[in-house]
Amino acid sequence: MSDIFPKTFSPIKLGNIELKNRIIMAPLTRQSSDDDGTPTDEMTAYYARRARGGVSMIITEGTYTEDKFGCVAYLNQPGCANEKHISAWKKIVDAVHENGSKIILQLMHGGRVSDPRCLYENESPVSASSTKSNGSVLYSDTDEEMYNRGLKPPWPQVNFPKAKEASKEEIKLIANGFAESSERAMKAGFDGVEIHAANGYLYYQFIDPKQNLRTDEYGGSAENNARAVIEAVNLVRQAIGDKKLISVRLSQDGVDDFEGQWPDGVKYAQELGKSFSNSKVDCLHWSSFDWKDNKDVSSNTPMSKIIRESSGLPMIVNGGISDGHDCEEILTSDSGDICAVGRPLFAHPDWPHIIRSGEKYNWIEFDRKYVIKPTYDYSYGYPLDLKKSNWNPDLMIRKQK
Ligand SMILES: Cc1cc2nc3c(=O)[nH]c(=O)nc-3n(C[C@H](O)[C@H](O)[C@H](O)COP(=O)(O)O)c2cc1C
């Protein structure tokens, strides 16, 4: 095999973690945990298979930190909230390590876009401000998919309720929940954690100026908007020490705002980057569907490059990376230090080997069939049977604490 992508396949030290190459697996929600958030054997097989496929590190799917404050965002989302979760994650971590990859746990709080069926009776979702998302639970993507899966219209829709503004005390308790969950993650053997502040979830709701309408120290400027997540980072650092990795994931768009952009675009990104420069984070992670697109007409510079420069921190770049040429371009243009790949790894667990060979492969567009119940034979990626969940939209699933 000729090494046509030398930077991509060169090692790097991220925080105190040695990575064998620059390709990592982006976090991808699968909703395949047990109903109580316990990771399953199917997940062990799924992650181990992708570790064997040659990535240097895996960022897990978004995981809830604790079963309170409306933290749980999805049905069958995994948690890292108790001893049972720790034991199940340990199996996954051990299998991934045995297959030559590092693994960090992505921690998230759903905020105003948590599936309301995950809330307890009379519980309101929390957010930076009292706002209501116009989106609905990502249950399906297209009519075509509905027909592929043999379902009949109307496709059920679950809307988000109005959120209440998190009090300062709640902000601290939630950050504390991230720290406690990180400690549990260390017991499971993870190499670090990623704090999810992207894609529409709670900490993104603080960072996005369109959603954060606060006038106290948690709103009103990039520095203030970043405060809640930076407080979480610093508490997590105290909990897990200096040897483990902490990443923070950022984005402009979210699950209820796929076209989303920051009002001040690049200028806001620069300010935001600066806010992280004195925090205890090891690296930032830029998430998008096209890593080159900054959605700001005044500049052609990728957002990851802007934030990398202003923060002075190593940058993981994600979004539409389709081959080794994309990776080399990211790494040689100073747009980032690591490439995070999502959809291609759903369908092609051996993606790093495939692109290293230089052979062409078929990009398989994302489809919920990868998440819920594959209608086609993806047994190479899904070694065990997926269980069938009861996701009736009319059911209020969790009535009691
Ligand atoms: C099915 C699916 C699930 C996802 N789940 C998560 C998640 O749990 N956490 C997260 O930060 N991003 C999540 N993402 C976003 C991806 O990490 C990534 O940003 C997106 O797929 C674009 O990257 P790609 O072009 O390499 O696929 C998800 C994306 C998809 C398609």
mmCIF file of N, CA and C in Angstrom, residues 172 253 262 348 394 399:
data_model
loop_
_atom_site.group_PDB
_atom_site.id
_atom_site.type_symbol
_atom_site.label_atom_id
_atom_site.label_comp_id
_atom_site.label_asym_id
_atom_site.label_seq_id
_atom_site.Cartn_x
_atom_site.Cartn_y
_atom_site.Cartn_z
ATOM 1 N N LYS A 172 -25.591 25.097 37.643
ATOM 2 C CA LYS A 172 -24.484 24.501 38.423
ATOM 3 C C LYS A 172 -24.729 23.004 38.663
ATOM 4 N N ASP A 253 -25.237 24.811 13.401
ATOM 5 C CA ASP A 253 -26.570 24.280 13.125
ATOM 6 C C ASP A 253 -26.977 23.282 14.198
ATOM 7 N N TRP A 262 -24.925 31.623 12.976
ATOM 8 C CA TRP A 262 -24.841 32.646 14.021
ATOM 9 C C TRP A 262 -25.011 34.012 13.393
ATOM 10 N N HIS A 348 -19.475 1.844 6.314
ATOM 11 C CA HIS A 348 -18.182 1.230 5.960
ATOM 12 C C HIS A 348 -17.270 1.230 7.180
ATOM 13 N N ASP A 394 -47.912 8.308 20.881
ATOM 14 C CA ASP A 394 -48.966 8.723 21.805
ATOM 15 C C ASP A 394 -48.689 8.315 23.251
ATOM 16 N N LYS A 399 -43.993 8.131 33.418
ATOM 17 C CA LYS A 399 -44.928 8.896 34.220
ATOM 18 C C LYS A 399 -44.421 9.158 35.633
#
